[in-house]
Amino acid sequence: MVHASGGASLADLRIESLHKSFGPVDVLKGIDLAIRDGEFVSFLGPSGCGKSTLLRSIAGLETLTGGAIHLGGRDITDLPSARRDIAMVFQNYALYPHMNVRKNMSFGLSLNGMKTAEIDRRVAEAADILRITDLLARKPKQLSGGQRQRVAIGRAIVRKPQLFLLDEPLSNLDAGLRVTMRAELAALHERLGVTMIYVTHDQVEAMTLSHRVVVLDKGRVSQFGSPLELFHRPANLFVAGFIGSPKMNFLPARITGQGEGAITLRADGTASDLTIATPARPDPARPVTLGIRPDRLEIVGEGEGQLTGTVQLMERLGTESHAHIALADGTVLVAITDGTHPARAHDRVGLRIPAADAHVFDADGLALPRALDPATERLLTQ
Amino acid sequence: MRKTLAYAALIFLSALFVAPFLWTLITAVKSQADLVAYPPVLWPADWHWENFTDAWGKLSFNIFLKNSVIVVVLSTIGQLFSSSLVAFGFARFRFPGRDAIFVLLLATMMIPWDVKMIPLYMEFNYLGWINTLKPLIVPAWFSEAFFVFLLRQYIMTIPTEIDEAARMDGANAWQIYWKIHLPLMAPALVLVGTFQFINAWNDYLGPLIYLNDQTTYTLPLGLALFKGLHEVDVVSIAAVTIILCLPPLALFFYAQRYIMDSALGSSVKG
Ligand SMILES: Nc1ncnc2c1ncn2[C@@H]1O[C@H](COP(=O)(O)OP(=O)(O)O)[C@@H](O)[C@H]1O
Ligand SMILES: [Mg+2]
């Protein structure tokens, strides 16, 4: 129960080759993760990729098919949920409907035989932090979605766990409240300093809240890194396509030459080679994929740049415009330009891919190492 | 127009249902002369309320009442406890053969009481329970398929995350049953309790088979004593029948809204 006192037992979470299958279906296919004490980590991935299953495995609500979990140096793999020193906030809140807010929050404490005075103190403290003090006598039915969410968080806080698990805690709230609660969660983490794992399928939530993000794809860790790492150095095609909105543009390409610390390649439909700085030496016989983020793809005059296409759709968002440009083979690329860019539907335009901003993925979909400009590099290594 | 017809039909049906009760009530307060008068007296001039106390005093109804209360209270507690516990097991635990066992349990609903009567008698006779109230109480502690089914359906409407939250809060299976599901089931339990109460209160055949000694009789058996070999005390039968109707009626009025609630399936939401 002692949290980070003297730093002796840090609440590091270590997961080793965790496997989980439901009958014949492998849901988690070997997860390795090391999460540091006090870190805010998100599990991000499309629906059905196994985020909840991974979280529930950590909580002890699923029996593992294989692997081990350590928390703060203890092997908790076979411990029952209640003895793991972990609290969880469920997506549907899972408040006890027949108990008022106070009882909901104190239920776990009184089950563990805590003294009434201490329970009252903790409930009052948590209620104060979450500003639900005047709701303590109410039943869950009498609360709004946002208030229920707070109570669910309060129920987790009072236990002072080593690790907080939150499964899509904001997904049942309306958009406005989601933004407010997001900020409050960040503040709460700051205040409690406790390790938090946050499951979401919303990349904005993951990117804004987390120190580091685990991107999950079909039961595997696709990449584990800081939000900016994921954005600037996606490890593979999945992460590159998943992080960032609008999505990164992809073009099939082939390697035309390899020099010292650089390769040249030619994307399908382009008129000229692109020289990209990378120490990698991919097999020239195999195709690669060229990726370029919409905000880096430049619209130029027809005949300029490497590509030519027709504007299909111009989405004007005010501060910026999203141009959807169809190439001759039907591929549609998206470019973000300024809000006042004059291009209109059916216009013929040229597209320029700045070599420094290009991402290259080998035939297996893995990213080739890329050089970043010094400012970005500094941000990433902070 | 359609509304008028509907009301007419409803009033007619209500009258049809209320008539026997009213007739019994009127019979209960008749004098002996009014009872045998022909043509029958529809509305007696004198209402003999003392018939109720007289009838009650003619036999040891206080003892029958005590026996009935013991049977009803203990069997209802047993039924509520055992059926909810079994339902919780079927709703929330995974174990090999669970679904097959559940179907088997439901199948027992199809065995008519008449078929079980003799084997049960032999069993209770073997246990030495004949002429005691045990055969009327103990079986209720072993749950009833229909009630188990009903309560299981009810539990299944409650999200399993609530159980999991309780588990993380440190509750064991028993505490999850006792502190979470039992209170949440309350409306369904009122329904089950009402059914069990009324069944046990009105039960005639069970006591008739298992009880021989008048000191162990329950109220329905006591009531039947008025039907003597040579004469039938109609007024006393009517009077005691009216008294026996009151507790179930009171219970039903109290339980009505819960029963409507759980019958309509509106359980705990969000
Ligand atoms: N109890 C279960 N039994 C069978 N399959 C399950 C169970 N729980 C989850 N799954 C399956 O595991 C996969 C991952 O589910 P989940 O972890 O809930 O995904 P996510 O939270 O990322 O949307 C899904 O395909 C889902 O159908
Ligand atoms: Mg999920």
PDB file of N, CA and C in Angstrom, chain A residues 56 59-61 81-82 86 88 90 92 94-99 107-108 111-112 141 148 155 159, chain B residues 158-159 161-172 175 179-181 183-184 267-270:
ATOM      1  N   ARG A  56      -7.275  -6.097 -18.870  1.00  0.00           N
ATOM      2  CA  ARG A  56      -7.924  -7.011 -17.931  1.00  0.00           C
ATOM      3  C   ARG A  56      -6.957  -8.096 -17.457  1.00  0.00           C
ATOM      4  N   ALA A  59      -5.076  -6.559 -14.753  1.00  0.00           N
ATOM      5  CA  ALA A  59      -5.927  -6.426 -13.568  1.00  0.00           C
ATOM      6  C   ALA A  59      -6.167  -7.763 -12.883  1.00  0.00           C
ATOM      7  N   GLY A  60      -5.896  -8.865 -13.608  1.00  0.00           N
ATOM      8  CA  GLY A  60      -6.161 -10.177 -13.017  1.00  0.00           C
ATOM      9  C   GLY A  60      -7.574 -10.648 -13.263  1.00  0.00           C
ATOM     10  N   LEU A  61      -8.255 -10.023 -14.218  1.00  0.00           N
ATOM     11  CA  LEU A  61      -9.626 -10.443 -14.529  1.00  0.00           C
ATOM     12  C   LEU A  61      -9.649 -11.505 -15.622  1.00  0.00           C
ATOM     13  N   SER A  81      -7.070 -10.543  -8.255  1.00  0.00           N
ATOM     14  CA  SER A  81      -7.167  -9.112  -8.556  1.00  0.00           C
ATOM     15  C   SER A  81      -6.998  -8.231  -7.326  1.00  0.00           C
ATOM     16  N   ALA A  82      -7.691  -8.607  -6.257  1.00  0.00           N
ATOM     17  CA  ALA A  82      -7.761  -7.732  -5.095  1.00  0.00           C
ATOM     18  C   ALA A  82      -6.399  -7.559  -4.440  1.00  0.00           C
ATOM     19  N   ILE A  86      -3.986  -2.862  -7.586  1.00  0.00           N
ATOM     20  CA  ILE A  86      -4.318  -2.210  -8.842  1.00  0.00           C
ATOM     21  C   ILE A  86      -5.788  -1.802  -8.761  1.00  0.00           C
ATOM     22  N   MET A  88      -9.135  -0.247 -11.104  1.00  0.00           N
ATOM     23  CA  MET A  88      -9.545  -0.138 -12.500  1.00  0.00           C
ATOM     24  C   MET A  88     -10.817   0.686 -12.627  1.00  0.00           C
ATOM     25  N   PHE A  90     -13.862   1.148 -15.181  1.00  0.00           N
ATOM     26  CA  PHE A  90     -14.449   0.428 -16.308  1.00  0.00           C
ATOM     27  C   PHE A  90     -15.111   1.389 -17.285  1.00  0.00           C
ATOM     28  N   ASN A  92     -18.007   1.202 -18.710  1.00  0.00           N
ATOM     29  CA  ASN A  92     -19.399   1.535 -18.376  1.00  0.00           C
ATOM     30  C   ASN A  92     -19.526   1.922 -16.899  1.00  0.00           C
ATOM     31  N   ALA A  94     -19.458   0.734 -14.142  1.00  0.00           N
ATOM     32  CA  ALA A  94     -19.669  -0.399 -13.230  1.00  0.00           C
ATOM     33  C   ALA A  94     -19.806   0.039 -11.783  1.00  0.00           C
ATOM     34  N   LEU A  95     -20.549   1.107 -11.555  1.00  0.00           N
ATOM     35  CA  LEU A  95     -20.845   1.500 -10.166  1.00  0.00           C
ATOM     36  C   LEU A  95     -21.868   0.523  -9.603  1.00  0.00           C
ATOM     37  N   TYR A  96     -21.852   0.358  -8.276  1.00  0.00           N
ATOM     38  CA  TYR A  96     -22.846  -0.507  -7.651  1.00  0.00           C
ATOM     39  C   TYR A  96     -24.163   0.264  -7.596  1.00  0.00           C
ATOM     40  N   PRO A  97     -25.186  -0.190  -8.335  1.00  0.00           N
ATOM     41  CA  PRO A  97     -26.388   0.630  -8.505  1.00  0.00           C
ATOM     42  C   PRO A  97     -27.158   0.871  -7.208  1.00  0.00           C
ATOM     43  N   HIS A  98     -27.047  -0.057  -6.259  1.00  0.00           N
ATOM     44  CA  HIS A  98     -27.862   0.057  -5.050  1.00  0.00           C
ATOM     45  C   HIS A  98     -27.155   0.811  -3.939  1.00  0.00           C
ATOM     46  N   MET A  99     -25.914   1.242  -4.186  1.00  0.00           N
ATOM     47  CA  MET A  99     -25.194   1.954  -3.131  1.00  0.00           C
ATOM     48  C   MET A  99     -25.053   3.420  -3.531  1.00  0.00           C
ATOM     49  N   PHE A 107     -16.728   0.881  -0.407  1.00  0.00           N
ATOM     50  CA  PHE A 107     -17.002  -0.560  -0.391  1.00  0.00           C
ATOM     51  C   PHE A 107     -15.720  -1.390  -0.260  1.00  0.00           C
ATOM     52  N   GLY A 108     -14.763  -1.110  -1.140  1.00  0.00           N
ATOM     53  CA  GLY A 108     -13.517  -1.876  -1.132  1.00  0.00           C
ATOM     54  C   GLY A 108     -12.743  -1.697   0.163  1.00  0.00           C
ATOM     55  N   LEU A 111     -14.390  -3.629   2.953  1.00  0.00           N
ATOM     56  CA  LEU A 111     -14.165  -5.071   2.772  1.00  0.00           C
ATOM     57  C   LEU A 111     -12.786  -5.455   3.292  1.00  0.00           C
ATOM     58  N   ASN A 112     -11.833  -4.537   3.136  1.00  0.00           N
ATOM     59  CA  ASN A 112     -10.480  -4.849   3.574  1.00  0.00           C
ATOM     60  C   ASN A 112     -10.265  -4.539   5.045  1.00  0.00           C
ATOM     61  N   LYS A 141     -27.902   6.189 -10.237  1.00  0.00           N
ATOM     62  CA  LYS A 141     -28.981   6.525 -11.163  1.00  0.00           C
ATOM     63  C   LYS A 141     -29.235   8.026 -11.217  1.00  0.00           C
ATOM     64  N   ARG A 148     -20.869  10.197 -12.942  1.00  0.00           N
ATOM     65  CA  ARG A 148     -20.607   8.766 -12.716  1.00  0.00           C
ATOM     66  C   ARG A 148     -19.140   8.457 -12.959  1.00  0.00           C
ATOM     67  N   ARG A 155     -13.648   5.888  -6.774  1.00  0.00           N
ATOM     68  CA  ARG A 155     -13.597   4.551  -6.198  1.00  0.00           C
ATOM     69  C   ARG A 155     -12.206   3.956  -6.369  1.00  0.00           C
ATOM     70  N   ARG A 159      -8.444   3.798  -2.914  1.00  0.00           N
ATOM     71  CA  ARG A 159      -7.655   2.616  -2.546  1.00  0.00           C
ATOM     72  C   ARG A 159      -6.167   2.898  -2.575  1.00  0.00           C
TER      73      ARG A 159
ATOM     74  N   ILE B 158     -27.527  -7.838 -15.327  1.00  0.00           N
ATOM     75  CA  ILE B 158     -26.588  -6.962 -14.621  1.00  0.00           C
ATOM     76  C   ILE B 158     -25.196  -7.146 -15.220  1.00  0.00           C
ATOM     77  N   PRO B 159     -24.556  -6.049 -15.648  1.00  0.00           N
ATOM     78  CA  PRO B 159     -23.265  -6.167 -16.325  1.00  0.00           C
ATOM     79  C   PRO B 159     -22.229  -6.884 -15.461  1.00  0.00           C
ATOM     80  N   GLU B 161     -19.225  -6.433 -15.376  1.00  0.00           N
ATOM     81  CA  GLU B 161     -18.203  -5.503 -14.874  1.00  0.00           C
ATOM     82  C   GLU B 161     -18.463  -5.137 -13.412  1.00  0.00           C
ATOM     83  N   ILE B 162     -19.721  -5.167 -13.008  1.00  0.00           N
ATOM     84  CA  ILE B 162     -20.019  -4.841 -11.612  1.00  0.00           C
ATOM     85  C   ILE B 162     -19.426  -5.914 -10.704  1.00  0.00           C
ATOM     86  N   ASP B 163     -19.544  -7.170 -11.108  1.00  0.00           N
ATOM     87  CA  ASP B 163     -18.906  -8.248 -10.341  1.00  0.00           C
ATOM     88  C   ASP B 163     -17.394  -8.056 -10.321  1.00  0.00           C
ATOM     89  N   GLU B 164     -16.871  -7.688 -11.488  1.00  0.00           N
ATOM     90  CA  GLU B 164     -15.414  -7.557 -11.578  1.00  0.00           C
ATOM     91  C   GLU B 164     -14.910  -6.401 -10.734  1.00  0.00           C
ATOM     92  N   ALA B 165     -15.686  -5.310 -10.732  1.00  0.00           N
ATOM     93  CA  ALA B 165     -15.305  -4.175  -9.892  1.00  0.00           C
ATOM     94  C   ALA B 165     -15.276  -4.614  -8.431  1.00  0.00           C
ATOM     95  N   ALA B 166     -16.277  -5.390  -8.041  1.00  0.00           N
ATOM     96  CA  ALA B 166     -16.333  -5.864  -6.654  1.00  0.00           C
ATOM     97  C   ALA B 166     -15.154  -6.793  -6.366  1.00  0.00           C
ATOM     98  N   ARG B 167     -14.824  -7.605  -7.366  1.00  0.00           N
ATOM     99  CA  ARG B 167     -13.688  -8.516  -7.187  1.00  0.00           C
ATOM    100  C   ARG B 167     -12.412  -7.716  -6.957  1.00  0.00           C
ATOM    101  N   MET B 168     -12.241  -6.653  -7.749  1.00  0.00           N
ATOM    102  CA  MET B 168     -11.043  -5.837  -7.580  1.00  0.00           C
ATOM    103  C   MET B 168     -11.079  -5.098  -6.250  1.00  0.00           C
ATOM    104  N   ASP B 169     -12.288  -4.820  -5.771  1.00  0.00           N
ATOM    105  CA  ASP B 169     -12.429  -4.172  -4.471  1.00  0.00           C
ATOM    106  C   ASP B 169     -12.164  -5.151  -3.330  1.00  0.00           C
ATOM    107  N   GLY B 170     -11.955  -6.426  -3.671  1.00  0.00           N
ATOM    108  CA  GLY B 170     -11.603  -7.393  -2.639  1.00  0.00           C
ATOM    109  C   GLY B 170     -12.743  -8.292  -2.200  1.00  0.00           C
ATOM    110  N   ALA B 171     -13.861  -8.252  -2.908  1.00  0.00           N
ATOM    111  CA  ALA B 171     -14.983  -9.099  -2.518  1.00  0.00           C
ATOM    112  C   ALA B 171     -14.766 -10.515  -3.054  1.00  0.00           C
ATOM    113  N   ASN B 172     -15.086 -11.521  -2.241  1.00  0.00           N
ATOM    114  CA  ASN B 172     -15.047 -12.895  -2.743  1.00  0.00           C
ATOM    115  C   ASN B 172     -16.419 -13.244  -3.313  1.00  0.00           C
ATOM    116  N   GLN B 175     -19.351 -12.694  -1.056  1.00  0.00           N
ATOM    117  CA  GLN B 175     -19.663 -11.280  -0.817  1.00  0.00           C
ATOM    118  C   GLN B 175     -20.293 -10.629  -2.042  1.00  0.00           C
ATOM    119  N   LYS B 179     -23.614  -9.089  -1.054  1.00  0.00           N
ATOM    120  CA  LYS B 179     -23.621  -7.629  -0.938  1.00  0.00           C
ATOM    121  C   LYS B 179     -23.977  -6.927  -2.237  1.00  0.00           C
ATOM    122  N   ILE B 180     -23.847  -7.631  -3.339  1.00  0.00           N
ATOM    123  CA  ILE B 180     -24.142  -6.972  -4.617  1.00  0.00           C
ATOM    124  C   ILE B 180     -25.421  -7.540  -5.225  1.00  0.00           C
ATOM    125  N   HIS B 181     -25.424  -8.838  -5.509  1.00  0.00           N
ATOM    126  CA  HIS B 181     -26.538  -9.373  -6.289  1.00  0.00           C
ATOM    127  C   HIS B 181     -27.822  -9.515  -5.496  1.00  0.00           C
ATOM    128  N   PRO B 183     -29.056  -7.659  -2.979  1.00  0.00           N
ATOM    129  CA  PRO B 183     -29.807  -6.382  -2.948  1.00  0.00           C
ATOM    130  C   PRO B 183     -30.327  -5.971  -4.330  1.00  0.00           C
ATOM    131  N   LEU B 184     -29.531  -6.223  -5.362  1.00  0.00           N
ATOM    132  CA  LEU B 184     -29.971  -5.815  -6.701  1.00  0.00           C
ATOM    133  C   LEU B 184     -31.167  -6.629  -7.169  1.00  0.00           C
ATOM    134  N   SER B 267     -35.022  -3.764 -14.978  1.00  0.00           N
ATOM    135  CA  SER B 267     -34.134  -3.991 -13.842  1.00  0.00           C
ATOM    136  C   SER B 267     -33.231  -2.779 -13.686  1.00  0.00           C
ATOM    137  N   VAL B 268     -32.087  -3.011 -13.113  1.00  0.00           N
ATOM    138  CA  VAL B 268     -31.166  -1.893 -12.916  1.00  0.00           C
ATOM    139  C   VAL B 268     -30.555  -1.469 -14.239  1.00  0.00           C
ATOM    140  N   LYS B 269     -30.707  -0.211 -14.542  1.00  0.00           N
ATOM    141  CA  LYS B 269     -30.095   0.326 -15.757  1.00  0.00           C
ATOM    142  C   LYS B 269     -28.975   1.267 -15.351  1.00  0.00           C
ATOM    143  N   GLY B 270     -27.886   1.157 -16.095  1.00  0.00           N
ATOM    144  CA  GLY B 270     -26.764   2.107 -15.946  1.00  0.00           C
ATOM    145  C   GLY B 270     -26.368   2.342 -14.535  1.00  0.00           C
TER     146      GLY B 270
END
